[in-house]
Coordinates of C-alpha atoms in Angstrom, one line a residue:
M651 CA 116.5 61.2 69.6
L652 CA 113.2 60.2 71.3
K653 CA 111.4 63.3 72.5
H654 CA 108.9 63.6 75.3
R655 CA 106.3 66.4 75.6
N656 CA 104.6 67.4 78.8
R657 CA 101.9 69.9 79.7
L658 CA 102.3 71.2 83.2
T659 CA 99.6 73.2 85.0
V660 CA 101.0 75.1 88.0
T661 CA 98.8 76.7 90.6
G662 CA 99.5 78.9 93.6
V663 CA 101.1 82.4 93.8
V664 CA 102.8 82.1 90.4
Q665 CA 101.9 85.4 88.7
G666 CA 103.7 88.6 89.3
V667 CA 106.7 86.8 90.9
G668 CA 108.9 86.3 87.9
F669 CA 107.7 82.8 87.2
R670 CA 107.4 83.0 83.4
P671 CA 110.9 84.4 83.0
F672 CA 112.2 81.7 85.4
V673 CA 110.5 79.0 83.3
Y674 CA 111.9 80.5 80.1
G675 CA 115.4 80.5 81.5
L676 CA 115.1 77.0 82.8
A677 CA 113.9 75.7 79.5
A678 CA 116.8 77.5 77.7
R679 CA 119.3 75.9 80.1
L680 CA 117.9 72.4 79.5
D681 CA 117.5 73.0 75.7
L682 CA 113.8 72.3 75.8
K683 CA 111.2 73.8 73.4
G684 CA 107.6 74.8 73.9
W685 CA 105.9 77.6 75.6
V686 CA 104.6 79.1 78.9
C687 CA 101.6 81.4 79.5
N688 CA 99.6 82.9 82.3
T689 CA 96.0 81.8 82.7
S690 CA 93.2 82.8 85.0
S691 CA 94.0 79.8 87.2
G692 CA 97.8 79.8 87.2
V693 CA 100.5 79.1 84.7
T694 CA 100.5 76.5 81.9
V695 CA 103.8 75.1 80.5
E696 CA 104.4 72.8 77.6
I697 CA 107.9 71.4 77.2
E698 CA 109.4 69.1 74.6
G699 CA 112.8 67.5 74.5
G700 CA 114.9 64.6 75.7
P701 CA 113.3 62.5 78.5
D702 CA 116.1 63.3 81.0
A703 CA 115.8 67.0 80.3
V704 CA 112.0 66.9 80.7
S705 CA 112.4 65.1 84.0
E706 CA 115.0 67.6 85.3
F707 CA 112.7 70.4 84.3
Q708 CA 109.9 69.1 86.4
I709 CA 112.2 68.7 89.4
S710 CA 113.8 72.2 89.0
L711 CA 110.4 73.8 88.5
T712 CA 109.5 73.4 92.1
R713 CA 112.9 73.1 93.7
D714 CA 114.4 76.3 92.2
A715 CA 111.2 78.4 91.8
P716 CA 111.6 82.2 92.3
P717 CA 111.7 83.2 96.0
L718 CA 108.4 85.1 95.7
A719 CA 106.5 82.1 94.2
R720 CA 104.3 79.8 96.3
I721 CA 103.6 76.7 94.3
E722 CA 100.5 74.8 95.5
Q723 CA 100.3 72.1 92.9
V724 CA 101.8 70.9 89.6
T725 CA 99.8 68.6 87.4
A726 CA 101.6 66.9 84.5
E727 CA 100.0 65.5 81.4
D728 CA 101.9 63.4 78.7
L729 CA 101.3 64.5 75.1
P730 CA 102.6 63.4 71.8
P731 CA 105.5 65.4 70.5
D732 CA 104.6 68.6 68.6
G733 CA 107.8 69.5 66.9
F734 CA 108.4 72.8 68.7
T735 CA 111.4 74.7 67.4
R736 CA 111.8 77.2 70.2
F737 CA 110.6 78.2 73.6
E738 CA 108.4 81.3 74.0
I739 CA 106.3 83.2 76.4
R740 CA 102.8 83.2 74.9
E741 CA 99.9 85.6 75.3
S742 CA 97.9 85.1 78.5
R743 CA 94.6 83.3 78.4
S744 CA 91.4 84.2 80.3
E745 CA 89.2 81.5 81.7
A746 CA 85.7 82.3 83.0
G747 CA 85.2 81.5 86.7
A748 CA 88.8 80.7 87.4
F749 CA 90.7 81.8 90.5
Q750 CA 94.3 82.9 90.8
P751 CA 96.1 84.1 94.0
I752 CA 98.0 87.3 93.4
S753 CA 101.4 88.1 95.0
P754 CA 101.3 90.8 97.6
D755 CA 103.2 94.0 97.0
I756 CA 106.9 93.5 97.6
S757 CA 109.4 96.0 99.2
I758 CA 112.1 97.5 97.0
C759 CA 114.9 95.0 96.3
P760 CA 118.6 95.7 96.9
D761 CA 119.3 96.0 93.1
C762 CA 116.6 98.6 92.6
L763 CA 117.7 100.4 95.8
R764 CA 121.2 100.6 94.5
E765 CA 120.0 102.0 91.1
L766 CA 117.7 104.5 92.9
F767 CA 120.7 106.3 94.3
D768 CA 123.2 105.8 91.4
P769 CA 123.6 109.1 89.6
N770 CA 124.6 107.2 86.5
D771 CA 121.5 105.1 86.3
R772 CA 118.6 106.2 84.2
R773 CA 116.2 105.6 87.0
Y774 CA 118.2 107.8 89.5
L775 CA 115.8 109.0 92.2
Y776 CA 112.8 107.7 90.3
P777 CA 110.1 107.1 93.0
F778 CA 108.5 104.2 91.1
I779 CA 111.5 102.0 90.2
N780 CA 110.8 98.3 90.3
C781 CA 111.7 95.0 88.7
T782 CA 110.7 91.4 88.5
N783 CA 111.8 90.9 92.1
C784 CA 110.0 93.8 93.8
G785 CA 107.4 96.5 93.5
P786 CA 103.6 96.7 93.3
R787 CA 101.5 93.6 92.5
F788 CA 98.2 93.2 94.4
T789 CA 97.7 97.0 94.6
I790 CA 97.8 97.6 90.8
I791 CA 96.0 94.5 89.5
K792 CA 92.5 95.0 88.1
D793 CA 91.8 91.5 86.7
I794 CA 93.5 88.2 86.0
P795 CA 95.6 86.9 84.4
Y796 CA 98.3 89.3 85.7
D797 CA 99.5 91.3 82.7
R798 CA 100.2 95.0 82.2
P799 CA 96.9 95.6 80.3
Q800 CA 95.1 94.2 83.3
T801 CA 96.8 96.7 85.8
T802 CA 96.7 100.3 86.5
M803 CA 100.0 100.6 84.5
A804 CA 98.0 100.0 81.3
P805 CA 97.9 103.8 80.4
F806 CA 101.7 104.1 80.6
E807 CA 103.2 102.9 77.3
M808 CA 106.7 101.7 77.7
C809 CA 109.5 103.8 76.2
P810 CA 112.0 102.0 73.9
D811 CA 114.5 101.5 76.7
C812 CA 111.9 100.0 79.0
A813 CA 110.5 97.8 76.2
R814 CA 114.0 96.5 75.4
E815 CA 114.5 95.5 79.1
Y816 CA 111.0 93.9 79.2
H817 CA 111.8 91.7 76.2
D818 CA 115.3 90.8 77.1
P819 CA 115.5 87.3 78.7
L820 CA 118.8 88.2 80.4
N821 CA 117.4 91.4 82.1
R822 CA 115.9 91.3 85.5
R823 CA 113.0 93.3 84.2
F824 CA 112.2 90.6 81.6
H825 CA 108.4 90.5 81.6
A826 CA 108.2 92.8 84.7
Q827 CA 104.6 94.1 84.2
P828 CA 105.0 97.4 86.2
V829 CA 108.4 98.3 84.5
A830 CA 108.7 102.1 84.0
C831 CA 111.1 105.0 84.1
P832 CA 111.0 108.8 84.4
V833 CA 110.5 109.0 80.6
C834 CA 107.4 106.8 80.4
G835 CA 106.1 106.0 83.8
P836 CA 104.0 107.7 86.5
Q837 CA 105.3 110.8 88.2
V838 CA 105.2 112.0 91.8
W839 CA 103.5 115.2 92.6
L840 CA 102.5 117.2 95.7
V841 CA 99.6 119.6 96.2
H842 CA 99.2 121.9 99.2
S843 CA 96.0 121.6 101.2
D844 CA 95.3 125.3 100.7
A845 CA 95.1 124.9 96.9
D846 CA 92.0 126.1 95.1
E847 CA 89.5 123.3 95.7
R848 CA 87.4 124.2 92.7
R849 CA 90.3 124.0 90.4
L850 CA 91.3 120.6 91.8
T851 CA 87.7 119.4 91.2
Q852 CA 88.0 120.7 87.6
I853 CA 91.3 118.9 87.1
E854 CA 89.9 115.6 88.3
A855 CA 86.7 116.0 86.2
E856 CA 88.7 116.8 83.1
K857 CA 91.3 114.0 83.7
I858 CA 93.9 116.3 82.2
S859 CA 97.5 115.2 82.0
V860 CA 100.2 115.5 84.6
H861 CA 101.9 118.2 82.6
Q862 CA 98.7 120.3 82.5
R863 CA 98.3 119.8 86.2
L864 CA 101.8 121.2 86.8
S865 CA 101.0 124.2 84.6
A866 CA 98.0 124.9 86.8
S867 CA 100.6 126.0 89.5
L868 CA 98.9 123.9 92.1
Y869 CA 101.4 121.0 92.0
L870 CA 105.0 120.4 92.5
S871 CA 106.6 117.5 90.7
G872 CA 109.5 115.1 90.9
G873 CA 112.4 116.0 93.3
T874 CA 110.9 119.4 94.0
A875 CA 107.8 117.7 95.4
I876 CA 109.9 115.4 97.5
T877 CA 112.0 118.2 98.9
E878 CA 108.9 120.2 99.7
A879 CA 107.4 117.2 101.5
Q880 CA 110.6 116.9 103.5
R881 CA 110.4 120.7 104.4
L882 CA 106.7 120.3 105.5
L883 CA 107.6 117.4 107.7
A884 CA 110.5 119.3 109.3
D885 CA 108.1 122.2 109.9
G886 CA 105.7 120.0 111.9
K887 CA 103.1 119.5 109.2
T888 CA 101.2 116.4 108.3
V889 CA 101.8 115.0 104.8
A890 CA 99.6 112.4 103.1
V891 CA 101.9 110.0 101.3
K892 CA 100.4 107.7 98.8
G893 CA 102.1 104.3 98.9
L894 CA 101.2 100.7 98.1
G895 CA 97.7 100.1 99.1
G896 CA 96.6 103.6 99.9
F897 CA 97.6 106.8 101.8
H898 CA 99.7 107.1 105.0
L899 CA 99.5 110.2 107.1
A900 CA 103.1 111.2 108.1
C901 CA 104.5 113.6 110.6
D902 CA 107.8 114.0 112.5
A903 CA 107.5 111.5 115.4
T904 CA 109.8 113.7 117.6
N905 CA 107.6 116.7 117.3
K906 CA 104.9 116.4 120.0
E907 CA 102.8 119.3 118.6
A908 CA 102.8 117.6 115.2
V909 CA 101.8 114.2 116.7
A910 CA 99.0 115.9 118.8
E911 CA 97.6 117.6 115.7
L912 CA 97.6 114.3 113.8
R913 CA 95.7 112.6 116.6
R914 CA 93.2 115.4 116.6
R915 CA 92.6 115.3 112.9
K916 CA 92.3 111.5 112.8
G917 CA 90.1 111.4 115.9
R918 CA 92.4 108.9 117.5
V919 CA 92.6 109.3 121.2
D920 CA 95.4 107.1 122.5
K921 CA 95.8 104.1 120.2
P922 CA 99.5 103.8 119.3
F923 CA 100.8 105.1 116.0
A924 CA 103.2 103.1 113.8
L925 CA 106.6 104.5 113.1
M926 CA 108.8 104.3 110.0
M927 CA 112.6 104.8 110.5
A928 CA 115.2 105.4 107.9
D929 CA 117.2 102.2 108.5
T930 CA 118.1 99.5 111.0
A931 CA 120.7 101.7 112.7
A932 CA 118.0 104.3 113.4
V933 CA 115.7 101.6 114.8
E934 CA 118.5 100.5 117.1
H935 CA 119.0 104.0 118.3
Y936 CA 115.5 104.1 119.7
C937 CA 114.7 100.4 120.4
H938 CA 116.2 97.2 121.6
V939 CA 116.5 94.9 118.5
S940 CA 117.2 91.2 118.8
P941 CA 118.6 89.3 115.8
E942 CA 115.2 87.7 115.1
E943 CA 113.5 91.1 115.3
R944 CA 116.1 92.6 112.9
A945 CA 115.5 89.8 110.4
L946 CA 111.7 90.5 110.6
L947 CA 112.3 94.3 110.1
E948 CA 114.5 93.7 107.0
S949 CA 112.4 90.9 105.5
R950 CA 110.8 91.6 102.1
E951 CA 107.3 91.8 103.7
R952 CA 108.5 94.8 105.8
P953 CA 106.1 94.2 108.7
I954 CA 105.5 96.5 111.6
V955 CA 107.5 95.0 114.5
L956 CA 106.8 95.7 118.2
L957 CA 110.1 96.6 119.9
W958 CA 111.0 97.6 123.4
K959 CA 111.9 101.2 123.7
R960 CA 115.3 102.4 124.9
A961 CA 115.2 104.4 128.1
A962 CA 116.7 107.5 126.5
A963 CA 117.3 108.5 122.9
D964 CA 117.9 111.9 121.4
P965 CA 115.8 113.4 120.0
P966 CA 113.1 111.6 121.9
I967 CA 110.0 110.1 120.3
A968 CA 107.0 112.1 121.4
L969 CA 105.3 110.3 124.3
S970 CA 101.9 110.7 122.5
V971 CA 103.1 108.4 119.7
A972 CA 102.4 105.4 122.0
P973 CA 100.9 106.6 125.2
H974 CA 101.6 104.5 128.3
Q975 CA 103.4 101.9 126.2
R976 CA 106.9 100.4 126.7
T977 CA 107.0 99.3 123.1
L978 CA 107.0 101.0 119.7
G979 CA 105.6 99.6 116.5
V980 CA 108.3 100.1 113.9
M981 CA 108.8 99.4 110.2
L982 CA 111.5 100.2 107.6
P983 CA 110.9 102.0 104.3
Y984 CA 109.6 99.6 101.6
T985 CA 108.9 101.8 98.6
P986 CA 111.4 104.0 96.6
L987 CA 109.4 107.0 97.7
H988 CA 109.9 106.2 101.3
Y989 CA 113.6 106.0 100.8
L990 CA 113.6 109.3 99.0
L991 CA 111.7 111.0 101.9
F992 CA 114.4 109.8 104.3
N993 CA 117.2 110.8 101.9
S994 CA 118.6 114.2 103.0
A995 CA 120.0 115.0 99.5
S996 CA 117.4 114.1 97.0
L997 CA 118.2 116.2 94.0
H998 CA 119.6 119.1 96.0
P999 CA 120.4 119.9 99.6
S1000 CA 117.4 119.5 101.9
P1001 CA 116.6 121.0 105.3
F1002 CA 115.1 117.7 106.4
I1003 CA 116.8 115.7 109.1
P1004 CA 115.6 112.1 108.9
H1005 CA 113.9 111.7 112.2
P1006 CA 111.5 108.8 112.7
L1007 CA 108.2 109.4 111.0
V1008 CA 104.7 108.5 112.2
M1009 CA 103.2 106.5 109.4
T1010 CA 99.6 105.9 110.1
S1011 CA 96.8 104.8 107.8
G1012 CA 95.2 107.7 105.9
N1013 CA 91.7 107.5 107.4
F1014 CA 89.5 108.6 110.3
S1015 CA 89.7 106.1 113.1
E1016 CA 87.7 102.9 112.3
E1017 CA 87.2 104.0 108.7
P1018 CA 88.7 102.4 105.6
I1019 CA 92.0 103.6 104.3
A1020 CA 91.8 106.4 101.7
T1021 CA 93.0 105.2 98.2
G1022 CA 91.7 107.9 95.8
N1023 CA 93.5 111.2 95.2

């Protein structure tokens, strides 16, 4: 049979969006051989097979691309057949002076959210669950091409279970660079503001392990840390929550003393605070929500949406959240940790009632957001 071979150069947002696994699956479905790899300027694909299959591949590449991908251009080059015997994902290639747009961070997907609260799942209540379809991207990348060694996940070696998922073409974590679990991935921890500052400085200077940090009796970890954060919020305290992109300062939005204290500490006189609410039902309890606004709230980008306040809701949002305003800026949780904070039974019974939370950037007014611990 006459074989055709094409080299396709794809540019746009095509890294960190499941594009290589998509290409792999498409080639397998069409019985094409060759390879795909990330480069510093996009994705390069070589395919070889029957002319009809090669043509169908090029059409499907753009028509059926992953929802997170944004293809700007596909350049095709005809090459003589090479005799490829399989299709593979090859090691990425760096190119000096090249440019590659990176996907923004993506809110937790429905599959990961289901696993997060499934007691039988090995990532049950794991605050950093992610897959090819969701999780950190822009926040964790240090250089291009986008591969785990070029991200802040590089120090976390995958355990055998995560490695098996990463290399399984039928798994939705196939080539998901941030893949992790409680065994091998990062852990959540909490430290009280009244901890010994000198000891904290020593810990940072020595770069000691998480386990050593916990043994220093300054930190709470895992579910204990989350439950303590819930308790602090219920007690009217401010909690700095590290999320995608930096820290948020959180407090109970129905507690006027807590909101006033947060304003004092930020030096923010009357500029409205953004709110995070547990789910759409909670938003509708406090605000009028049109179908279009609901779609925005629930979109994968999880934007802050300005909504008209309802006249009365119990417990009421503190007036100081948005002084002299008839609207509230509201967003839904977008990381696993956010969902755990709103979950009233993470690991064990919690005293926290999931009121709306102020979620404002962790900085003094007009200053950059804090990103370092």
